[in-house]
Amino acid sequence: MKFSQRKKGSHQIIAKLSQMNDHTYPSRLLRRYEHDPRIFADDARWLYFVLTFIVTIFYWNRQVFIPFRLDALWSLGVWLLYLPIRTVIRSTCRTPKWLVYVDALIMIINMYWWKWLPVSVPLLSVIITWEAVWSLPFMQALVVSGGLGLGYIITTFIAPIIPQEGPSSLFIAPFYPLVTILSYFLRRQMGLYESLAGTDYLTGLFNRRQLLQTYRQHESARWWVVLLDLDNFKQINDRFGHLMGDMVLRDLGRLIRQLFRAGEITARYGGEEFLILLPAELDRSVIAERLLRLNERLKDLSLRYPTPITLSGGIALSREDNEPLSDIIARADQALYQAKSQGKDQTVWAKDIVASPPA
């Protein structure tokens, strides 16, 4: 079996295992929130709206909490009008800064009506504080959380239904700024861990996990796939040691980061293999010129080492939107195998690209 056929089979197996993992129940449950934790705040608002509606229906015919009826109707009316509009804005514009301030204002207004459901007010306010941390700079998020705490004090002191509720609000109000501070540090730590988990420590490029995740986020677009492989890398490790091999990989990663721009995805795909995703709108001549510059820089880099450093490459283009990345890589891998068999130190375009006229 040819080398390229074995690798093509491994790509297909990895793709199938990835699809199986994506359809497990915990993964489907958490994937809704992992790319944008603010979606959790959206769902929480609708959940509290449903709970408020259920409580309203349950207590409507009971002779308790007479002022509660009018308060509940006002609260339900405001949320029923605001939540659909807010959902449309969030789905089209993510979370504009002004929307977070509107959320806090409506929450403060609802605090007066929701005193009959006192537990819901602090909890939903914490949800708004959480979203402010993910959508605003730290000081603005702190202002929003402080406003929620101050609004809770004012609304409960105006006309508390439960006599002891007013003094107790003094202990609840500072809780919001504290949650903001803790959530801010949590967000920074999450960003740090995500960056470490998605970056190859040696080259500074994406690792395979981050590459696949980024491709899923832009799967609807078409891409050029450039698969590069260091020639004779095993001989470098065997003759000069693995430390020398690590130096070569690190320097090559630095060159790739310098030559490819934002929006062009660069990754260390495996041992000595590197993968680059370029937008399909790029002309073939632009890609060829970019790879030529990389090769020239690599020749200059070779002067630092006791052996020449060369690359072989294969290039493929996605045939349609939403094409699995493993299929595109398989075609690029076949072109890479052809480059290796023709003497290395060259780049070969996939057969379907060569057969079609240049864009």
PDB file of C-alpha atoms in Angstrom, residues 2-165:
ATOM      1  CA  LYS A   2       1.328   3.423  -0.953  1.00  0.00           C
ATOM      2  CA  PHE A   3       2.284   5.964   1.691  1.00  0.00           C
ATOM      3  CA  SER A   4      -0.383   8.444   0.520  1.00  0.00           C
ATOM      4  CA  GLN A   5      -3.091   5.753   0.594  1.00  0.00           C
ATOM      5  CA  ARG A   6      -2.235   4.834   4.185  1.00  0.00           C
ATOM      6  CA  LYS A   7      -2.375   8.496   5.236  1.00  0.00           C
ATOM      7  CA  LYS A   8      -5.634   9.025   3.369  1.00  0.00           C
ATOM      8  CA  GLY A   9      -7.149   6.133   5.283  1.00  0.00           C
ATOM      9  CA  SER A  10      -5.935   7.607   8.583  1.00  0.00           C
ATOM     10  CA  HIS A  11      -7.486  10.987   7.710  1.00  0.00           C
ATOM     11  CA  GLN A  12     -10.844   9.295   7.078  1.00  0.00           C
ATOM     12  CA  ILE A  13     -10.674   7.357  10.355  1.00  0.00           C
ATOM     13  CA  ILE A  14      -9.884  10.543  12.313  1.00  0.00           C
ATOM     14  CA  ALA A  15     -12.789  12.359  10.632  1.00  0.00           C
ATOM     15  CA  LYS A  16     -15.210   9.550  11.530  1.00  0.00           C
ATOM     16  CA  LEU A  17     -14.031   9.456  15.146  1.00  0.00           C
ATOM     17  CA  SER A  18     -14.406  13.252  15.351  1.00  0.00           C
ATOM     18  CA  GLN A  19     -17.978  13.031  14.041  1.00  0.00           C
ATOM     19  CA  MET A  20     -18.794  10.287  16.562  1.00  0.00           C
ATOM     20  CA  ASN A  21     -17.472  12.398  19.439  1.00  0.00           C
ATOM     21  CA  ASP A  22     -19.443  15.427  18.252  1.00  0.00           C
ATOM     22  CA  HIS A  23     -22.730  13.512  18.465  1.00  0.00           C
ATOM     23  CA  THR A  24     -22.390  12.292  22.040  1.00  0.00           C
ATOM     24  CA  TYR A  25     -24.919  13.828  24.387  1.00  0.00           C
ATOM     25  CA  PRO A  26     -22.587  15.827  26.697  1.00  0.00           C
ATOM     26  CA  SER A  27     -20.746  17.236  23.696  1.00  0.00           C
ATOM     27  CA  ARG A  28     -23.944  18.400  22.013  1.00  0.00           C
ATOM     28  CA  LEU A  29     -25.124  19.890  25.308  1.00  0.00           C
ATOM     29  CA  LEU A  30     -21.930  21.854  25.965  1.00  0.00           C
ATOM     30  CA  ARG A  31     -21.055  22.781  22.359  1.00  0.00           C
ATOM     31  CA  ARG A  32     -23.925  25.305  22.403  1.00  0.00           C
ATOM     32  CA  TYR A  33     -22.044  27.383  24.954  1.00  0.00           C
ATOM     33  CA  GLU A  34     -18.340  26.652  24.390  1.00  0.00           C
ATOM     34  CA  HIS A  35     -17.805  29.042  21.452  1.00  0.00           C
ATOM     35  CA  ASP A  36     -19.786  31.914  23.003  1.00  0.00           C
ATOM     36  CA  PRO A  37     -20.626  31.644  26.741  1.00  0.00           C
ATOM     37  CA  ARG A  38     -23.043  34.585  26.359  1.00  0.00           C
ATOM     38  CA  ILE A  39     -25.554  32.203  24.784  1.00  0.00           C
ATOM     39  CA  PHE A  40     -26.000  30.793  28.293  1.00  0.00           C
ATOM     40  CA  ALA A  41     -27.295  34.203  29.397  1.00  0.00           C
ATOM     41  CA  ASP A  42     -29.796  34.214  26.516  1.00  0.00           C
ATOM     42  CA  ASP A  43     -31.174  30.824  27.500  1.00  0.00           C
ATOM     43  CA  ALA A  44     -31.310  31.849  31.173  1.00  0.00           C
ATOM     44  CA  ARG A  45     -33.546  34.834  30.349  1.00  0.00           C
ATOM     45  CA  TRP A  46     -36.028  32.663  28.495  1.00  0.00           C
ATOM     46  CA  LEU A  47     -35.933  30.109  31.329  1.00  0.00           C
ATOM     47  CA  TYR A  48     -36.764  32.758  33.917  1.00  0.00           C
ATOM     48  CA  PHE A  49     -39.518  34.102  31.697  1.00  0.00           C
ATOM     49  CA  VAL A  50     -41.082  30.620  31.540  1.00  0.00           C
ATOM     50  CA  LEU A  51     -40.719  30.177  35.303  1.00  0.00           C
ATOM     51  CA  THR A  52     -42.312  33.571  35.935  1.00  0.00           C
ATOM     52  CA  PHE A  53     -45.204  32.635  33.667  1.00  0.00           C
ATOM     53  CA  ILE A  54     -45.707  29.317  35.488  1.00  0.00           C
ATOM     54  CA  VAL A  55     -45.641  30.979  38.915  1.00  0.00           C
ATOM     55  CA  THR A  56     -48.108  33.616  37.685  1.00  0.00           C
ATOM     56  CA  ILE A  57     -50.577  30.981  36.506  1.00  0.00           C
ATOM     57  CA  PHE A  58     -50.157  28.941  39.682  1.00  0.00           C
ATOM     58  CA  TYR A  59     -50.889  31.823  42.053  1.00  0.00           C
ATOM     59  CA  TRP A  60     -53.439  33.673  39.933  1.00  0.00           C
ATOM     60  CA  ASN A  61     -56.575  32.248  41.605  1.00  0.00           C
ATOM     61  CA  ARG A  62     -55.119  32.137  45.102  1.00  0.00           C
ATOM     62  CA  GLN A  63     -56.001  34.792  47.652  1.00  0.00           C
ATOM     63  CA  VAL A  64     -52.387  35.575  48.475  1.00  0.00           C
ATOM     64  CA  PHE A  65     -50.057  38.340  47.396  1.00  0.00           C
ATOM     65  CA  ILE A  66     -52.762  40.566  45.910  1.00  0.00           C
ATOM     66  CA  PRO A  67     -50.229  43.204  44.653  1.00  0.00           C
ATOM     67  CA  PHE A  68     -48.375  40.384  42.980  1.00  0.00           C
ATOM     68  CA  ARG A  69     -50.865  40.079  40.094  1.00  0.00           C
ATOM     69  CA  LEU A  70     -50.298  43.519  38.597  1.00  0.00           C
ATOM     70  CA  ASP A  71     -46.533  43.287  39.136  1.00  0.00           C
ATOM     71  CA  ALA A  72     -46.416  39.904  37.421  1.00  0.00           C
ATOM     72  CA  LEU A  73     -48.412  41.145  34.428  1.00  0.00           C
ATOM     73  CA  TRP A  74     -46.132  44.159  33.965  1.00  0.00           C
ATOM     74  CA  SER A  75     -43.027  41.980  34.214  1.00  0.00           C
ATOM     75  CA  LEU A  76     -44.355  39.378  31.787  1.00  0.00           C
ATOM     76  CA  GLY A  77     -45.407  42.066  29.334  1.00  0.00           C
ATOM     77  CA  VAL A  78     -42.016  43.778  29.316  1.00  0.00           C
ATOM     78  CA  TRP A  79     -40.084  40.518  28.879  1.00  0.00           C
ATOM     79  CA  LEU A  80     -42.493  39.219  26.258  1.00  0.00           C
ATOM     80  CA  LEU A  81     -41.912  42.391  24.235  1.00  0.00           C
ATOM     81  CA  TYR A  82     -38.176  42.690  24.853  1.00  0.00           C
ATOM     82  CA  LEU A  83     -36.874  39.118  24.668  1.00  0.00           C
ATOM     83  CA  PRO A  84     -37.782  38.401  20.989  1.00  0.00           C
ATOM     84  CA  ILE A  85     -36.248  41.731  19.891  1.00  0.00           C
ATOM     85  CA  ARG A  86     -33.157  41.036  21.951  1.00  0.00           C
ATOM     86  CA  THR A  87     -32.831  37.519  20.536  1.00  0.00           C
ATOM     87  CA  VAL A  88     -32.857  38.868  16.966  1.00  0.00           C
ATOM     88  CA  ILE A  89     -30.206  41.475  17.835  1.00  0.00           C
ATOM     89  CA  ARG A  90     -27.986  38.857  19.496  1.00  0.00           C
ATOM     90  CA  SER A  91     -28.262  36.480  16.538  1.00  0.00           C
ATOM     91  CA  THR A  92     -27.233  39.158  14.035  1.00  0.00           C
ATOM     92  CA  CYS A  93     -24.848  41.417  15.975  1.00  0.00           C
ATOM     93  CA  ARG A  94     -23.498  39.153  18.728  1.00  0.00           C
ATOM     94  CA  THR A  95     -23.739  41.492  21.747  1.00  0.00           C
ATOM     95  CA  PRO A  96     -23.508  45.244  21.128  1.00  0.00           C
ATOM     96  CA  LYS A  97     -22.276  47.158  24.169  1.00  0.00           C
ATOM     97  CA  TRP A  98     -25.446  49.211  24.411  1.00  0.00           C
ATOM     98  CA  LEU A  99     -27.512  46.020  24.634  1.00  0.00           C
ATOM     99  CA  VAL A 100     -25.847  45.071  27.917  1.00  0.00           C
ATOM    100  CA  TYR A 101     -26.760  48.467  29.403  1.00  0.00           C
ATOM    101  CA  VAL A 102     -30.367  48.034  28.217  1.00  0.00           C
ATOM    102  CA  ASP A 103     -30.397  44.582  29.857  1.00  0.00           C
ATOM    103  CA  ALA A 104     -29.272  46.090  33.157  1.00  0.00           C
ATOM    104  CA  LEU A 105     -31.869  48.891  32.950  1.00  0.00           C
ATOM    105  CA  ILE A 106     -34.749  46.503  32.258  1.00  0.00           C
ATOM    106  CA  MET A 107     -33.520  44.230  35.031  1.00  0.00           C
ATOM    107  CA  ILE A 108     -33.515  47.127  37.519  1.00  0.00           C
ATOM    108  CA  ILE A 109     -37.080  48.036  36.464  1.00  0.00           C
ATOM    109  CA  ASN A 110     -38.135  44.418  36.922  1.00  0.00           C
ATOM    110  CA  MET A 111     -36.533  44.272  40.352  1.00  0.00           C
ATOM    111  CA  TYR A 112     -39.447  46.302  41.727  1.00  0.00           C
ATOM    112  CA  TRP A 113     -41.992  43.908  40.236  1.00  0.00           C
ATOM    113  CA  TRP A 114     -40.103  40.753  41.112  1.00  0.00           C
ATOM    114  CA  LYS A 115     -39.920  41.272  44.855  1.00  0.00           C
ATOM    115  CA  TRP A 116     -42.596  38.596  45.149  1.00  0.00           C
ATOM    116  CA  LEU A 117     -40.055  36.223  43.620  1.00  0.00           C
ATOM    117  CA  PRO A 118     -36.956  37.448  45.503  1.00  0.00           C
ATOM    118  CA  VAL A 119     -34.581  34.581  44.669  1.00  0.00           C
ATOM    119  CA  SER A 120     -34.906  35.159  40.911  1.00  0.00           C
ATOM    120  CA  VAL A 121     -33.747  38.772  41.060  1.00  0.00           C
ATOM    121  CA  PRO A 122     -30.181  38.143  42.334  1.00  0.00           C
ATOM    122  CA  LEU A 123     -29.716  35.062  40.155  1.00  0.00           C
ATOM    123  CA  LEU A 124     -30.793  36.658  36.895  1.00  0.00           C
ATOM    124  CA  SER A 125     -28.783  39.763  37.773  1.00  0.00           C
ATOM    125  CA  VAL A 126     -25.700  37.555  38.118  1.00  0.00           C
ATOM    126  CA  ILE A 127     -26.423  36.205  34.625  1.00  0.00           C
ATOM    127  CA  ILE A 128     -26.458  39.766  33.260  1.00  0.00           C
ATOM    128  CA  THR A 129     -23.220  40.469  35.144  1.00  0.00           C
ATOM    129  CA  TRP A 130     -21.654  37.386  33.537  1.00  0.00           C
ATOM    130  CA  GLU A 131     -22.623  38.565  30.068  1.00  0.00           C
ATOM    131  CA  ALA A 132     -21.261  42.045  30.805  1.00  0.00           C
ATOM    132  CA  VAL A 133     -17.870  40.510  31.631  1.00  0.00           C
ATOM    133  CA  TRP A 134     -17.782  38.765  28.225  1.00  0.00           C
ATOM    134  CA  SER A 135     -19.075  41.758  26.245  1.00  0.00           C
ATOM    135  CA  LEU A 136     -17.594  44.880  27.878  1.00  0.00           C
ATOM    136  CA  PRO A 137     -14.215  46.094  29.126  1.00  0.00           C
ATOM    137  CA  PHE A 138     -13.608  45.403  32.788  1.00  0.00           C
ATOM    138  CA  MET A 139     -14.428  48.890  34.126  1.00  0.00           C
ATOM    139  CA  GLN A 140     -17.675  49.111  32.122  1.00  0.00           C
ATOM    140  CA  ALA A 141     -18.698  45.655  33.340  1.00  0.00           C
ATOM    141  CA  LEU A 142     -17.973  46.831  36.887  1.00  0.00           C
ATOM    142  CA  VAL A 143     -20.231  49.867  36.336  1.00  0.00           C
ATOM    143  CA  VAL A 144     -23.054  47.599  35.109  1.00  0.00           C
ATOM    144  CA  SER A 145     -22.734  45.265  38.105  1.00  0.00           C
ATOM    145  CA  GLY A 146     -22.545  48.203  40.518  1.00  0.00           C
ATOM    146  CA  GLY A 147     -25.672  49.671  38.936  1.00  0.00           C
ATOM    147  CA  LEU A 148     -27.500  46.378  39.417  1.00  0.00           C
ATOM    148  CA  GLY A 149     -26.504  46.271  43.084  1.00  0.00           C
ATOM    149  CA  LEU A 150     -27.547  49.893  43.651  1.00  0.00           C
ATOM    150  CA  GLY A 151     -30.818  49.316  41.784  1.00  0.00           C
ATOM    151  CA  TYR A 152     -31.564  46.304  43.988  1.00  0.00           C
ATOM    152  CA  ILE A 153     -31.096  48.415  47.130  1.00  0.00           C
ATOM    153  CA  ILE A 154     -33.287  51.275  45.851  1.00  0.00           C
ATOM    154  CA  THR A 155     -36.152  49.118  44.569  1.00  0.00           C
ATOM    155  CA  THR A 156     -36.338  46.989  47.712  1.00  0.00           C
ATOM    156  CA  PHE A 157     -36.272  50.030  50.017  1.00  0.00           C
ATOM    157  CA  ILE A 158     -39.032  51.852  48.093  1.00  0.00           C
ATOM    158  CA  ALA A 159     -41.808  49.417  48.960  1.00  0.00           C
ATOM    159  CA  PRO A 160     -40.556  46.106  50.321  1.00  0.00           C
ATOM    160  CA  ILE A 161     -43.237  43.435  50.424  1.00  0.00           C
ATOM    161  CA  ILE A 162     -41.349  41.523  53.085  1.00  0.00           C
ATOM    162  CA  PRO A 163     -40.446  43.933  55.927  1.00  0.00           C
ATOM    163  CA  GLN A 164     -37.041  42.349  56.524  1.00  0.00           C
ATOM    164  CA  GLU A 165     -36.162  42.411  52.823  1.00  0.00           C
TER     165      GLU A 165
END
